[in-house]
Amino acid sequence: MATPMKGLVSNHARYVQSFNVFLAKSTEHQSMGEFLETQLPAVIASIGNGKSTINILSVGGGAGEIDLLILSKVQARYPGVSINNEVIEPSGGQITMYKEHVAKMSDLENVKFTWHKETSYEFESQMNTEKKSKKWDFIHMIQVLYYVKDIPATIQYFHSSLETQARLLIIVGSENSGWKRLWRKYETSFPLEGLCTYISSDDIKRILDSAGMNYQVQELPSHLDITSCFTEGNKDGELLLDFLTTTCDFSKTAPPELKRQVMEELRKPGCSEERDGKVLFNNNMSAIVIEP
Ligand SMILES: C[S@@+](CC[C@H](N)C(=O)[O-])C[C@H]1O[C@@H](n2cnc3c(N)ncnc32)[C@H](O)[C@@H]1O
Protein backbone atom coordinates (compact mmCIF):
# COMPACT_ATOMS: atom_id res chain seq x y z
CA MET A 1 0.00 0.00 0.00
CA ALA A 2 1.26 3.51 -0.81
CA THR A 3 2.52 5.61 2.15
CA PRO A 4 0.12 8.53 2.74
CA MET A 5 1.59 11.99 2.16
CA LYS A 6 2.55 13.76 5.39
CA GLY A 7 2.89 17.50 5.94
CA LEU A 8 6.33 19.08 6.24
CA VAL A 9 5.56 21.73 8.86
CA SER A 10 4.98 19.26 11.73
CA ASN A 11 8.36 17.61 11.02
CA HIS A 12 10.57 20.41 12.40
CA ALA A 13 13.90 18.81 11.54
CA ARG A 14 12.98 18.15 7.91
CA TYR A 15 11.29 21.57 7.63
CA VAL A 16 14.45 23.40 8.75
CA GLN A 17 16.62 21.19 6.50
CA SER A 18 14.49 21.94 3.44
CA PHE A 19 14.20 25.64 4.33
CA ASN A 20 18.01 25.82 4.48
CA VAL A 21 18.33 24.24 1.01
CA PHE A 22 15.68 26.72 -0.19
CA LEU A 23 17.77 29.61 1.20
CA ALA A 24 20.96 28.27 -0.39
CA LYS A 25 19.33 27.81 -3.81
CA SER A 26 17.31 31.02 -3.89
CA THR A 27 18.03 34.73 -3.94
CA GLU A 28 15.45 35.16 -1.13
CA HIS A 29 17.76 36.64 1.50
CA GLN A 30 19.82 38.64 -1.04
CA SER A 31 16.63 40.19 -2.36
CA MET A 32 15.39 41.01 1.15
CA GLY A 33 18.87 42.36 1.95
CA GLU A 34 18.68 44.74 -0.98
CA PHE A 35 15.24 45.93 0.10
CA LEU A 36 16.49 46.50 3.65
CA GLU A 37 19.58 48.32 2.38
CA THR A 38 17.74 50.68 0.06
CA GLN A 39 14.20 51.01 1.46
CA LEU A 40 14.28 50.28 5.19
CA PRO A 41 15.96 53.58 6.19
CA ALA A 42 12.89 55.49 4.91
CA VAL A 43 10.48 53.02 6.56
CA ILE A 44 12.11 53.43 9.99
CA ALA A 45 12.85 57.15 9.55
CA SER A 46 10.63 58.24 12.42
CA ILE A 47 9.91 55.10 14.50
CA GLY A 48 12.41 56.09 17.20
CA ASN A 49 12.02 59.86 17.30
CA GLY A 50 12.42 61.08 20.88
CA LYS A 51 12.70 57.54 22.30
CA SER A 52 15.32 56.31 24.76
CA THR A 53 14.52 52.68 23.84
CA ILE A 54 13.22 51.35 20.55
CA ASN A 55 11.03 48.24 20.89
CA ILE A 56 11.20 45.79 17.99
CA LEU A 57 9.18 42.60 17.66
CA SER A 58 10.14 39.87 15.19
CA VAL A 59 7.39 37.34 14.49
CA GLY A 60 8.87 34.06 13.17
CA GLY A 61 12.44 35.36 13.25
CA GLY A 62 13.94 32.01 12.20
CA ALA A 63 17.73 31.92 12.56
CA GLY A 64 17.89 35.71 12.73
CA GLU A 65 19.89 36.54 9.59
CA ILE A 66 17.32 39.07 8.38
CA ASP A 67 16.56 40.31 11.92
CA LEU A 68 20.23 41.20 12.39
CA LEU A 69 20.25 43.17 9.14
CA ILE A 70 17.19 45.07 10.33
CA LEU A 71 18.88 45.82 13.66
CA SER A 72 21.95 47.20 11.88
CA LYS A 73 19.72 49.62 9.95
CA VAL A 74 17.94 50.76 13.12
CA GLN A 75 21.30 51.25 14.84
CA ALA A 76 22.56 53.30 11.89
CA ARG A 77 19.49 55.56 11.98
CA TYR A 78 19.47 55.93 15.80
CA PRO A 79 23.11 55.65 16.92
CA GLY A 80 23.55 54.84 20.62
CA VAL A 81 19.81 54.43 21.32
CA SER A 82 18.93 51.23 23.26
CA ILE A 83 17.05 48.60 21.32
CA ASN A 84 14.82 45.97 22.88
CA ASN A 85 14.53 43.18 20.28
CA GLU A 86 12.00 40.46 21.10
CA VAL A 87 11.55 37.39 18.90
CA ILE A 88 8.57 35.04 18.67
CA GLU A 89 9.88 31.74 17.29
CA PRO A 90 8.41 28.30 18.10
CA SER A 91 11.37 26.29 16.82
CA GLY A 92 14.07 25.65 19.44
CA GLY A 93 16.56 24.76 16.68
CA GLN A 94 16.02 28.10 14.96
CA ILE A 95 16.45 29.96 18.28
CA THR A 96 19.75 28.14 18.89
CA MET A 97 20.98 29.21 15.46
CA TYR A 98 19.76 32.77 16.07
CA LYS A 99 21.78 32.90 19.32
CA GLU A 100 24.85 31.59 17.48
CA HIS A 101 24.51 34.34 14.88
CA VAL A 102 24.17 36.96 17.62
CA ALA A 103 27.27 35.61 19.38
CA LYS A 104 29.33 36.10 16.20
CA MET A 105 28.35 39.76 15.85
CA SER A 106 30.09 42.74 17.32
CA ASP A 107 28.33 46.12 17.76
CA LEU A 108 25.28 44.71 19.52
CA GLU A 109 26.04 46.19 22.97
CA ASN A 110 22.98 48.43 22.90
CA VAL A 111 20.63 45.59 21.86
CA LYS A 112 18.79 43.43 24.38
CA PHE A 113 17.48 40.15 22.95
CA THR A 114 14.53 38.15 24.29
CA TRP A 115 13.35 34.96 22.62
CA HIS A 116 9.81 33.70 23.15
CA LYS A 117 9.75 30.03 22.19
CA GLU A 118 6.12 30.00 21.11
CA THR A 119 3.80 30.70 18.20
CA SER A 120 2.38 34.15 17.58
CA TYR A 121 -1.01 32.89 18.78
CA GLU A 122 0.51 31.61 22.06
CA PHE A 123 2.29 34.95 22.51
CA GLU A 124 -0.96 36.86 21.95
CA SER A 125 -2.90 34.58 24.34
CA GLN A 126 -0.20 34.93 27.00
CA MET A 127 -0.27 38.73 26.72
CA ASN A 128 -4.08 38.69 27.01
CA THR A 129 -4.02 36.34 30.02
CA GLU A 130 -1.51 38.57 31.77
CA LYS A 131 -3.54 41.62 30.69
CA LYS A 132 -0.36 43.11 29.18
CA SER A 133 -0.60 45.56 26.31
CA LYS A 134 2.96 46.21 25.23
CA LYS A 135 3.45 48.71 22.39
CA TRP A 136 6.08 48.31 19.65
CA ASP A 137 7.97 50.75 17.43
CA PHE A 138 8.61 48.21 14.67
CA ILE A 139 7.06 44.80 14.10
CA HIS A 140 8.05 42.51 11.27
CA MET A 141 6.49 39.30 10.00
CA ILE A 142 8.79 37.99 7.31
CA GLN A 143 7.68 34.88 5.40
CA VAL A 144 5.72 33.63 8.39
CA LEU A 145 2.03 34.39 7.90
CA TYR A 146 1.51 31.05 6.10
CA TYR A 147 1.90 29.29 9.44
CA VAL A 148 -0.31 31.36 11.74
CA LYS A 149 -3.76 30.15 12.79
CA ASP A 150 -5.92 33.11 11.84
CA ILE A 151 -4.18 35.55 9.51
CA PRO A 152 -6.62 38.54 9.68
CA ALA A 153 -6.85 38.30 13.50
CA THR A 154 -3.06 38.03 13.82
CA ILE A 155 -2.49 41.12 11.66
CA GLN A 156 -5.18 43.00 13.60
CA TYR A 157 -3.66 42.07 16.96
CA PHE A 158 -0.11 43.12 16.09
CA HIS A 159 -1.31 46.22 14.25
CA SER A 160 -3.19 47.29 17.39
CA SER A 161 0.03 47.08 19.39
CA LEU A 162 1.92 49.63 17.24
CA GLU A 163 3.09 52.92 18.74
CA THR A 164 1.91 56.10 16.98
CA GLN A 165 5.05 56.49 14.77
CA ALA A 166 5.60 52.75 14.35
CA ARG A 167 5.51 50.52 11.27
CA LEU A 168 4.50 46.91 10.61
CA LEU A 169 6.43 45.15 7.84
CA ILE A 170 5.00 42.03 6.22
CA ILE A 171 6.91 40.10 3.56
CA VAL A 172 5.08 37.31 1.72
CA GLY A 173 5.19 35.65 -1.68
CA SER A 174 4.02 37.92 -4.47
CA GLU A 175 0.74 37.35 -6.26
CA ASN A 176 2.91 37.19 -9.43
CA SER A 177 5.17 34.40 -8.16
CA GLY A 178 5.41 30.77 -9.17
CA TRP A 179 4.24 29.89 -5.65
CA LYS A 180 0.87 31.49 -6.32
CA ARG A 181 0.41 29.55 -9.55
CA LEU A 182 1.55 26.21 -8.11
CA TRP A 183 -0.57 26.54 -5.01
CA ARG A 184 -3.71 27.81 -6.71
CA LYS A 185 -3.67 24.57 -8.69
CA TYR A 186 -2.53 22.01 -6.11
CA GLU A 187 -3.42 23.43 -2.69
CA THR A 188 -6.05 20.76 -2.09
CA SER A 189 -3.64 17.97 -3.10
CA PHE A 190 -0.87 18.92 -0.65
CA PRO A 191 -1.09 17.77 3.02
CA LEU A 192 -1.43 21.02 4.96
CA GLU A 193 -2.63 19.39 8.22
CA GLY A 194 -4.16 22.71 9.23
CA LEU A 195 -0.65 24.04 9.87
CA CYS A 196 -0.11 25.98 6.68
CA THR A 197 -2.28 28.20 4.45
CA TYR A 198 -0.94 29.42 1.18
CA ILE A 199 -1.42 33.16 0.95
CA SER A 200 0.20 35.76 -1.25
CA SER A 201 0.31 39.54 -1.45
CA ASP A 202 -3.19 39.85 -2.98
CA ASP A 203 -4.71 38.02 0.03
CA ILE A 204 -2.87 40.30 2.47
CA LYS A 205 -3.95 43.42 0.58
CA ARG A 206 -7.57 42.24 0.75
CA ILE A 207 -7.29 41.77 4.53
CA LEU A 208 -5.70 45.21 4.98
CA ASP A 209 -8.27 46.89 2.74
CA SER A 210 -11.20 45.41 4.60
CA ALA A 211 -9.64 46.53 7.90
CA GLY A 212 -9.17 50.04 6.44
CA MET A 213 -5.40 50.05 7.05
CA ASN A 214 -2.94 52.32 5.20
CA TYR A 215 -0.05 50.55 3.50
CA GLN A 216 2.50 50.62 0.67
CA VAL A 217 3.62 47.61 -1.34
CA GLN A 218 6.86 46.92 -3.12
CA GLU A 219 7.77 43.94 -5.32
CA LEU A 220 11.04 42.16 -4.44
CA PRO A 221 12.34 40.19 -7.44
CA SER A 222 13.77 36.77 -6.54
CA HIS A 223 14.25 33.31 -8.03
CA LEU A 224 14.82 29.78 -6.80
CA ASP A 225 17.05 27.41 -8.76
CA ILE A 226 14.99 24.20 -8.93
CA THR A 227 17.14 22.43 -11.57
CA SER A 228 18.09 19.71 -9.05
CA CYS A 229 14.40 18.80 -8.58
CA PHE A 230 14.49 17.23 -12.05
CA THR A 231 17.35 14.81 -11.23
CA GLU A 232 15.79 11.69 -9.70
CA GLY A 233 17.37 10.89 -6.32
CA ASN A 234 19.12 14.27 -5.90
CA LYS A 235 18.99 15.07 -2.14
CA ASP A 236 18.77 18.87 -2.49
CA GLY A 237 16.14 18.44 -5.20
CA GLU A 238 14.06 16.23 -2.90
CA LEU A 239 14.28 18.71 -0.04
CA LEU A 240 13.32 21.58 -2.35
CA LEU A 241 10.32 19.63 -3.62
CA ASP A 242 9.29 19.10 0.00
CA PHE A 243 9.50 22.83 0.63
CA LEU A 244 7.59 23.70 -2.55
CA THR A 245 4.77 21.27 -1.78
CA THR A 246 4.93 21.38 2.08
CA THR A 247 5.06 17.60 1.93
CA CYS A 248 7.50 15.39 3.78
CA ASP A 249 9.32 13.25 1.20
CA PHE A 250 7.10 14.34 -1.70
CA SER A 251 9.11 12.53 -4.36
CA LYS A 252 8.69 9.16 -2.57
CA THR A 253 5.16 9.49 -1.22
CA ALA A 254 3.18 11.54 -3.78
CA PRO A 255 0.84 9.54 -6.02
CA PRO A 256 2.65 9.15 -9.39
CA GLU A 257 0.06 11.18 -11.31
CA LEU A 258 0.27 14.12 -8.87
CA LYS A 259 4.06 14.01 -8.99
CA ARG A 260 4.03 13.99 -12.80
CA GLN A 261 1.67 16.97 -12.92
CA VAL A 262 3.60 18.99 -10.32
CA MET A 263 6.93 18.36 -12.08
CA GLU A 264 5.37 19.49 -15.35
CA GLU A 265 3.79 22.56 -13.75
CA LEU A 266 7.08 23.62 -12.15
CA ARG A 267 8.67 24.04 -15.59
CA LYS A 268 5.80 26.05 -17.08
CA PRO A 269 6.34 29.76 -17.90
CA GLY A 270 3.95 30.99 -15.16
CA CYS A 271 6.12 29.19 -12.56
CA SER A 272 9.66 29.23 -13.94
CA GLU A 273 11.94 30.31 -16.74
CA GLU A 274 14.87 28.39 -18.21
CA ARG A 275 18.14 30.31 -18.30
CA ASP A 276 21.69 29.03 -18.94
CA GLY A 277 20.50 25.43 -18.61
CA LYS A 278 18.88 26.16 -15.22
CA VAL A 279 15.23 26.11 -14.23
CA LEU A 280 14.56 29.26 -12.20
CA PHE A 281 11.30 29.29 -10.23
CA ASN A 282 9.74 32.74 -9.76
CA ASN A 283 10.20 33.46 -6.04
CA ASN A 284 9.17 37.14 -6.17
CA MET A 285 8.00 38.56 -2.85
CA SER A 286 6.05 41.61 -1.77
CA ALA A 287 7.12 43.87 1.06
CA ILE A 288 4.09 45.54 2.63
CA VAL A 289 4.64 48.43 5.04
CA ILE A 290 1.63 49.23 7.21
CA GLU A 291 1.04 52.40 9.18
CA PRO A 292 -0.54 52.47 12.66
C1 LIG B 1 10.04 30.58 6.37
S1 LIG B 1 10.71 30.81 7.97
C2 LIG B 1 11.16 32.53 7.92
C3 LIG B 1 12.25 32.88 8.87
C4 LIG B 1 12.76 34.31 8.76
N1 LIG B 1 11.73 35.29 9.06
C5 LIG B 1 13.34 34.54 7.38
O1 LIG B 1 12.69 35.19 6.54
O2 LIG B 1 14.45 34.05 7.12
C6 LIG B 1 9.29 30.80 9.00
C7 LIG B 1 9.60 30.84 10.47
O3 LIG B 1 8.38 31.01 11.19
C8 LIG B 1 8.37 30.13 12.31
N2 LIG B 1 6.96 29.86 12.64
C9 LIG B 1 6.18 28.83 12.25
N3 LIG B 1 4.95 28.93 12.74
C10 LIG B 1 4.92 30.07 13.47
C11 LIG B 1 3.91 30.73 14.23
N4 LIG B 1 2.67 30.23 14.32
N5 LIG B 1 4.23 31.88 14.88
C12 LIG B 1 5.47 32.40 14.77
N6 LIG B 1 6.47 31.82 14.05
C13 LIG B 1 6.20 30.68 13.41
C14 LIG B 1 9.15 28.91 11.84
O4 LIG B 1 9.66 28.16 12.92
C15 LIG B 1 10.23 29.56 10.98
O5 LIG B 1 11.38 29.85 11.73
CSV table of C-alpha atoms and ligand atoms in Angstrom, one decimal:
chain,number,residue,atom,x,y,z
A,1,MET,CA,0.0,0.0,0.0
A,2,ALA,CA,1.3,3.5,-0.8
A,3,THR,CA,2.5,5.6,2.1
A,4,PRO,CA,0.1,8.5,2.7
A,5,MET,CA,1.6,12.0,2.2
A,6,LYS,CA,2.6,13.8,5.4
A,7,GLY,CA,2.9,17.5,5.9
A,8,LEU,CA,6.3,19.1,6.2
A,9,VAL,CA,5.6,21.7,8.9
A,10,SER,CA,5.0,19.3,11.7
A,11,ASN,CA,8.4,17.6,11.0
A,12,HIS,CA,10.6,20.4,12.4
A,13,ALA,CA,13.9,18.8,11.5
A,14,ARG,CA,13.0,18.1,7.9
A,15,TYR,CA,11.3,21.6,7.6
A,16,VAL,CA,14.4,23.4,8.8
A,17,GLN,CA,16.6,21.2,6.5
A,18,SER,CA,14.5,21.9,3.4
A,19,PHE,CA,14.2,25.6,4.3
A,20,ASN,CA,18.0,25.8,4.5
A,21,VAL,CA,18.3,24.2,1.0
A,22,PHE,CA,15.7,26.7,-0.2
A,23,LEU,CA,17.8,29.6,1.2
A,24,ALA,CA,21.0,28.3,-0.4
A,25,LYS,CA,19.3,27.8,-3.8
A,26,SER,CA,17.3,31.0,-3.9
A,27,THR,CA,18.0,34.7,-3.9
A,28,GLU,CA,15.5,35.2,-1.1
A,29,HIS,CA,17.8,36.6,1.5
A,30,GLN,CA,19.8,38.6,-1.0
A,31,SER,CA,16.6,40.2,-2.4
A,32,MET,CA,15.4,41.0,1.1
A,33,GLY,CA,18.9,42.4,1.9
A,34,GLU,CA,18.7,44.7,-1.0
A,35,PHE,CA,15.2,45.9,0.1
A,36,LEU,CA,16.5,46.5,3.7
A,37,GLU,CA,19.6,48.3,2.4
A,38,THR,CA,17.7,50.7,0.1
A,39,GLN,CA,14.2,51.0,1.5
A,40,LEU,CA,14.3,50.3,5.2
A,41,PRO,CA,16.0,53.6,6.2
A,42,ALA,CA,12.9,55.5,4.9
A,43,VAL,CA,10.5,53.0,6.6
A,44,ILE,CA,12.1,53.4,10.0
A,45,ALA,CA,12.8,57.1,9.5
A,46,SER,CA,10.6,58.2,12.4
A,47,ILE,CA,9.9,55.1,14.5
A,48,GLY,CA,12.4,56.1,17.2
A,49,ASN,CA,12.0,59.9,17.3
A,50,GLY,CA,12.4,61.1,20.9
A,51,LYS,CA,12.7,57.5,22.3
A,52,SER,CA,15.3,56.3,24.8
A,53,THR,CA,14.5,52.7,23.8
A,54,ILE,CA,13.2,51.3,20.6
A,55,ASN,CA,11.0,48.2,20.9
A,56,ILE,CA,11.2,45.8,18.0
A,57,LEU,CA,9.2,42.6,17.7
A,58,SER,CA,10.1,39.9,15.2
A,59,VAL,CA,7.4,37.3,14.5
A,60,GLY,CA,8.9,34.1,13.2
A,61,GLY,CA,12.4,35.4,13.2
A,62,GLY,CA,13.9,32.0,12.2
A,63,ALA,CA,17.7,31.9,12.6
A,64,GLY,CA,17.9,35.7,12.7
A,65,GLU,CA,19.9,36.5,9.6
A,66,ILE,CA,17.3,39.1,8.4
A,67,ASP,CA,16.6,40.3,11.9
A,68,LEU,CA,20.2,41.2,12.4
A,69,LEU,CA,20.3,43.2,9.1
A,70,ILE,CA,17.2,45.1,10.3
A,71,LEU,CA,18.9,45.8,13.7
A,72,SER,CA,22.0,47.2,11.9
A,73,LYS,CA,19.7,49.6,9.9
A,74,VAL,CA,17.9,50.8,13.1
A,75,GLN,CA,21.3,51.3,14.8
A,76,ALA,CA,22.6,53.3,11.9
A,77,ARG,CA,19.5,55.6,12.0
A,78,TYR,CA,19.5,55.9,15.8
A,79,PRO,CA,23.1,55.6,16.9
A,80,GLY,CA,23.5,54.8,20.6
A,81,VAL,CA,19.8,54.4,21.3
A,82,SER,CA,18.9,51.2,23.3
A,83,ILE,CA,17.0,48.6,21.3
A,84,ASN,CA,14.8,46.0,22.9
A,85,ASN,CA,14.5,43.2,20.3
A,86,GLU,CA,12.0,40.5,21.1
A,87,VAL,CA,11.6,37.4,18.9
A,88,ILE,CA,8.6,35.0,18.7
A,89,GLU,CA,9.9,31.7,17.3
A,90,PRO,CA,8.4,28.3,18.1
A,91,SER,CA,11.4,26.3,16.8
A,92,GLY,CA,14.1,25.6,19.4
A,93,GLY,CA,16.6,24.8,16.7
A,94,GLN,CA,16.0,28.1,15.0
A,95,ILE,CA,16.5,30.0,18.3
A,96,THR,CA,19.8,28.1,18.9
A,97,MET,CA,21.0,29.2,15.5
A,98,TYR,CA,19.8,32.8,16.1
A,99,LYS,CA,21.8,32.9,19.3
A,100,GLU,CA,24.9,31.6,17.5
A,101,HIS,CA,24.5,34.3,14.9
A,102,VAL,CA,24.2,37.0,17.6
A,103,ALA,CA,27.3,35.6,19.4
A,104,LYS,CA,29.3,36.1,16.2
A,105,MET,CA,28.3,39.8,15.8
A,106,SER,CA,30.1,42.7,17.3
A,107,ASP,CA,28.3,46.1,17.8
A,108,LEU,CA,25.3,44.7,19.5
A,109,GLU,CA,26.0,46.2,23.0
A,110,ASN,CA,23.0,48.4,22.9
A,111,VAL,CA,20.6,45.6,21.9
A,112,LYS,CA,18.8,43.4,24.4
A,113,PHE,CA,17.5,40.2,22.9
A,114,THR,CA,14.5,38.2,24.3
A,115,TRP,CA,13.4,35.0,22.6
A,116,HIS,CA,9.8,33.7,23.2
A,117,LYS,CA,9.7,30.0,22.2
A,118,GLU,CA,6.1,30.0,21.1
A,119,THR,CA,3.8,30.7,18.2
A,120,SER,CA,2.4,34.2,17.6
A,121,TYR,CA,-1.0,32.9,18.8
A,122,GLU,CA,0.5,31.6,22.1
A,123,PHE,CA,2.3,35.0,22.5
A,124,GLU,CA,-1.0,36.9,21.9
A,125,SER,CA,-2.9,34.6,24.3
A,126,GLN,CA,-0.2,34.9,27.0
A,127,MET,CA,-0.3,38.7,26.7
A,128,ASN,CA,-4.1,38.7,27.0
A,129,THR,CA,-4.0,36.3,30.0
A,130,GLU,CA,-1.5,38.6,31.8
A,131,LYS,CA,-3.5,41.6,30.7
A,132,LYS,CA,-0.4,43.1,29.2
A,133,SER,CA,-0.6,45.6,26.3
A,134,LYS,CA,3.0,46.2,25.2
A,135,LYS,CA,3.5,48.7,22.4
A,136,TRP,CA,6.1,48.3,19.7
A,137,ASP,CA,8.0,50.7,17.4
A,138,PHE,CA,8.6,48.2,14.7
A,139,ILE,CA,7.1,44.8,14.1
A,140,HIS,CA,8.0,42.5,11.3
A,141,MET,CA,6.5,39.3,10.0
A,142,ILE,CA,8.8,38.0,7.3
A,143,GLN,CA,7.7,34.9,5.4
A,144,VAL,CA,5.7,33.6,8.4
A,145,LEU,CA,2.0,34.4,7.9
A,146,TYR,CA,1.5,31.0,6.1
A,147,TYR,CA,1.9,29.3,9.4
A,148,VAL,CA,-0.3,31.4,11.7
A,149,LYS,CA,-3.8,30.2,12.8
A,150,ASP,CA,-5.9,33.1,11.8
A,151,ILE,CA,-4.2,35.6,9.5
A,152,PRO,CA,-6.6,38.5,9.7
A,153,ALA,CA,-6.8,38.3,13.5
A,154,THR,CA,-3.1,38.0,13.8
A,155,ILE,CA,-2.5,41.1,11.7
A,156,GLN,CA,-5.2,43.0,13.6
A,157,TYR,CA,-3.7,42.1,17.0
A,158,PHE,CA,-0.1,43.1,16.1
A,159,HIS,CA,-1.3,46.2,14.3
A,160,SER,CA,-3.2,47.3,17.4
A,161,SER,CA,0.0,47.1,19.4
A,162,LEU,CA,1.9,49.6,17.2
A,163,GLU,CA,3.1,52.9,18.7
A,164,THR,CA,1.9,56.1,17.0
A,165,GLN,CA,5.1,56.5,14.8
A,166,ALA,CA,5.6,52.7,14.4
A,167,ARG,CA,5.5,50.5,11.3
A,168,LEU,CA,4.5,46.9,10.6
A,169,LEU,CA,6.4,45.2,7.8
A,170,ILE,CA,5.0,42.0,6.2
A,171,ILE,CA,6.9,40.1,3.6
A,172,VAL,CA,5.1,37.3,1.7
A,173,GLY,CA,5.2,35.6,-1.7
A,174,SER,CA,4.0,37.9,-4.5
A,175,GLU,CA,0.7,37.4,-6.3
A,176,ASN,CA,2.9,37.2,-9.4
A,177,SER,CA,5.2,34.4,-8.2
A,178,GLY,CA,5.4,30.8,-9.2
A,179,TRP,CA,4.2,29.9,-5.7
A,180,LYS,CA,0.9,31.5,-6.3
A,181,ARG,CA,0.4,29.5,-9.5
A,182,LEU,CA,1.5,26.2,-8.1
A,183,TRP,CA,-0.6,26.5,-5.0
A,184,ARG,CA,-3.7,27.8,-6.7
A,185,LYS,CA,-3.7,24.6,-8.7
A,186,TYR,CA,-2.5,22.0,-6.1
A,187,GLU,CA,-3.4,23.4,-2.7
A,188,THR,CA,-6.1,20.8,-2.1
A,189,SER,CA,-3.6,18.0,-3.1
A,190,PHE,CA,-0.9,18.9,-0.7
A,191,PRO,CA,-1.1,17.8,3.0
A,192,LEU,CA,-1.4,21.0,5.0
A,193,GLU,CA,-2.6,19.4,8.2
A,194,GLY,CA,-4.2,22.7,9.2
A,195,LEU,CA,-0.6,24.0,9.9
A,196,CYS,CA,-0.1,26.0,6.7
A,197,THR,CA,-2.3,28.2,4.4
A,198,TYR,CA,-0.9,29.4,1.2
A,199,ILE,CA,-1.4,33.2,1.0
A,200,SER,CA,0.2,35.8,-1.3
A,201,SER,CA,0.3,39.5,-1.5
A,202,ASP,CA,-3.2,39.8,-3.0
A,203,ASP,CA,-4.7,38.0,0.0
A,204,ILE,CA,-2.9,40.3,2.5
A,205,LYS,CA,-3.9,43.4,0.6
A,206,ARG,CA,-7.6,42.2,0.8
A,207,ILE,CA,-7.3,41.8,4.5
A,208,LEU,CA,-5.7,45.2,5.0
A,209,ASP,CA,-8.3,46.9,2.7
A,210,SER,CA,-11.2,45.4,4.6
A,211,ALA,CA,-9.6,46.5,7.9
A,212,GLY,CA,-9.2,50.0,6.4
A,213,MET,CA,-5.4,50.1,7.1
A,214,ASN,CA,-2.9,52.3,5.2
A,215,TYR,CA,0.0,50.6,3.5
A,216,GLN,CA,2.5,50.6,0.7
A,217,VAL,CA,3.6,47.6,-1.3
A,218,GLN,CA,6.9,46.9,-3.1
A,219,GLU,CA,7.8,43.9,-5.3
A,220,LEU,CA,11.0,42.2,-4.4
A,221,PRO,CA,12.3,40.2,-7.4
A,222,SER,CA,13.8,36.8,-6.5
A,223,HIS,CA,14.2,33.3,-8.0
A,224,LEU,CA,14.8,29.8,-6.8
A,225,ASP,CA,17.1,27.4,-8.8
A,226,ILE,CA,15.0,24.2,-8.9
A,227,THR,CA,17.1,22.4,-11.6
A,228,SER,CA,18.1,19.7,-9.1
A,229,CYS,CA,14.4,18.8,-8.6
A,230,PHE,CA,14.5,17.2,-12.0
A,231,THR,CA,17.3,14.8,-11.2
A,232,GLU,CA,15.8,11.7,-9.7
A,233,GLY,CA,17.4,10.9,-6.3
A,234,ASN,CA,19.1,14.3,-5.9
A,235,LYS,CA,19.0,15.1,-2.1
A,236,ASP,CA,18.8,18.9,-2.5
A,237,GLY,CA,16.1,18.4,-5.2
A,238,GLU,CA,14.1,16.2,-2.9
A,239,LEU,CA,14.3,18.7,0.0
A,240,LEU,CA,13.3,21.6,-2.3
A,241,LEU,CA,10.3,19.6,-3.6
A,242,ASP,CA,9.3,19.1,0.0
A,243,PHE,CA,9.5,22.8,0.6
A,244,LEU,CA,7.6,23.7,-2.6
A,245,THR,CA,4.8,21.3,-1.8
A,246,THR,CA,4.9,21.4,2.1
A,247,THR,CA,5.1,17.6,1.9
A,248,CYS,CA,7.5,15.4,3.8
A,249,ASP,CA,9.3,13.3,1.2
A,250,PHE,CA,7.1,14.3,-1.7
A,251,SER,CA,9.1,12.5,-4.4
A,252,LYS,CA,8.7,9.2,-2.6
A,253,THR,CA,5.2,9.5,-1.2
A,254,ALA,CA,3.2,11.5,-3.8
A,255,PRO,CA,0.8,9.5,-6.0
A,256,PRO,CA,2.6,9.2,-9.4
A,257,GLU,CA,0.1,11.2,-11.3
A,258,LEU,CA,0.3,14.1,-8.9
A,259,LYS,CA,4.1,14.0,-9.0
A,260,ARG,CA,4.0,14.0,-12.8
A,261,GLN,CA,1.7,17.0,-12.9
A,262,VAL,CA,3.6,19.0,-10.3
A,263,MET,CA,6.9,18.4,-12.1
A,264,GLU,CA,5.4,19.5,-15.4
A,265,GLU,CA,3.8,22.6,-13.7
A,266,LEU,CA,7.1,23.6,-12.1
A,267,ARG,CA,8.7,24.0,-15.6
A,268,LYS,CA,5.8,26.0,-17.1
A,269,PRO,CA,6.3,29.8,-17.9
A,270,GLY,CA,4.0,31.0,-15.2
A,271,CYS,CA,6.1,29.2,-12.6
A,272,SER,CA,9.7,29.2,-13.9
A,273,GLU,CA,11.9,30.3,-16.7
A,274,GLU,CA,14.9,28.4,-18.2
A,275,ARG,CA,18.1,30.3,-18.3
A,276,ASP,CA,21.7,29.0,-18.9
A,277,GLY,CA,20.5,25.4,-18.6
A,278,LYS,CA,18.9,26.2,-15.2
A,279,VAL,CA,15.2,26.1,-14.2
A,280,LEU,CA,14.6,29.3,-12.2
A,281,PHE,CA,11.3,29.3,-10.2
A,282,ASN,CA,9.7,32.7,-9.8
A,283,ASN,CA,10.2,33.5,-6.0
A,284,ASN,CA,9.2,37.1,-6.2
A,285,MET,CA,8.0,38.6,-2.8
A,286,SER,CA,6.1,41.6,-1.8
A,287,ALA,CA,7.1,43.9,1.1
A,288,ILE,CA,4.1,45.5,2.6
A,289,VAL,CA,4.6,48.4,5.0
A,290,ILE,CA,1.6,49.2,7.2
A,291,GLU,CA,1.0,52.4,9.2
A,292,PRO,CA,-0.5,52.5,12.7
B,1,LIG,C1,10.0,30.6,6.4
B,1,LIG,S1,10.7,30.8,8.0
B,1,LIG,C2,11.2,32.5,7.9
B,1,LIG,C3,12.2,32.9,8.9
B,1,LIG,C4,12.8,34.3,8.8
B,1,LIG,N1,11.7,35.3,9.1
B,1,LIG,C5,13.3,34.5,7.4
B,1,LIG,O1,12.7,35.2,6.5
B,1,LIG,O2,14.4,34.0,7.1
B,1,LIG,C6,9.3,30.8,9.0
B,1,LIG,C7,9.6,30.8,10.5
B,1,LIG,O3,8.4,31.0,11.2
B,1,LIG,C8,8.4,30.1,12.3
B,1,LIG,N2,7.0,29.9,12.6
B,1,LIG,C9,6.2,28.8,12.2
B,1,LIG,N3,5.0,28.9,12.7
B,1,LIG,C10,4.9,30.1,13.5
B,1,LIG,C11,3.9,30.7,14.2
B,1,LIG,N4,2.7,30.2,14.3
B,1,LIG,N5,4.2,31.9,14.9
B,1,LIG,C12,5.5,32.4,14.8
B,1,LIG,N6,6.5,31.8,14.1
B,1,LIG,C13,6.2,30.7,13.4
B,1,LIG,C14,9.1,28.9,11.8
B,1,LIG,O4,9.7,28.2,12.9
B,1,LIG,C15,10.2,29.6,11.0
B,1,LIG,O5,11.4,29.9,11.7
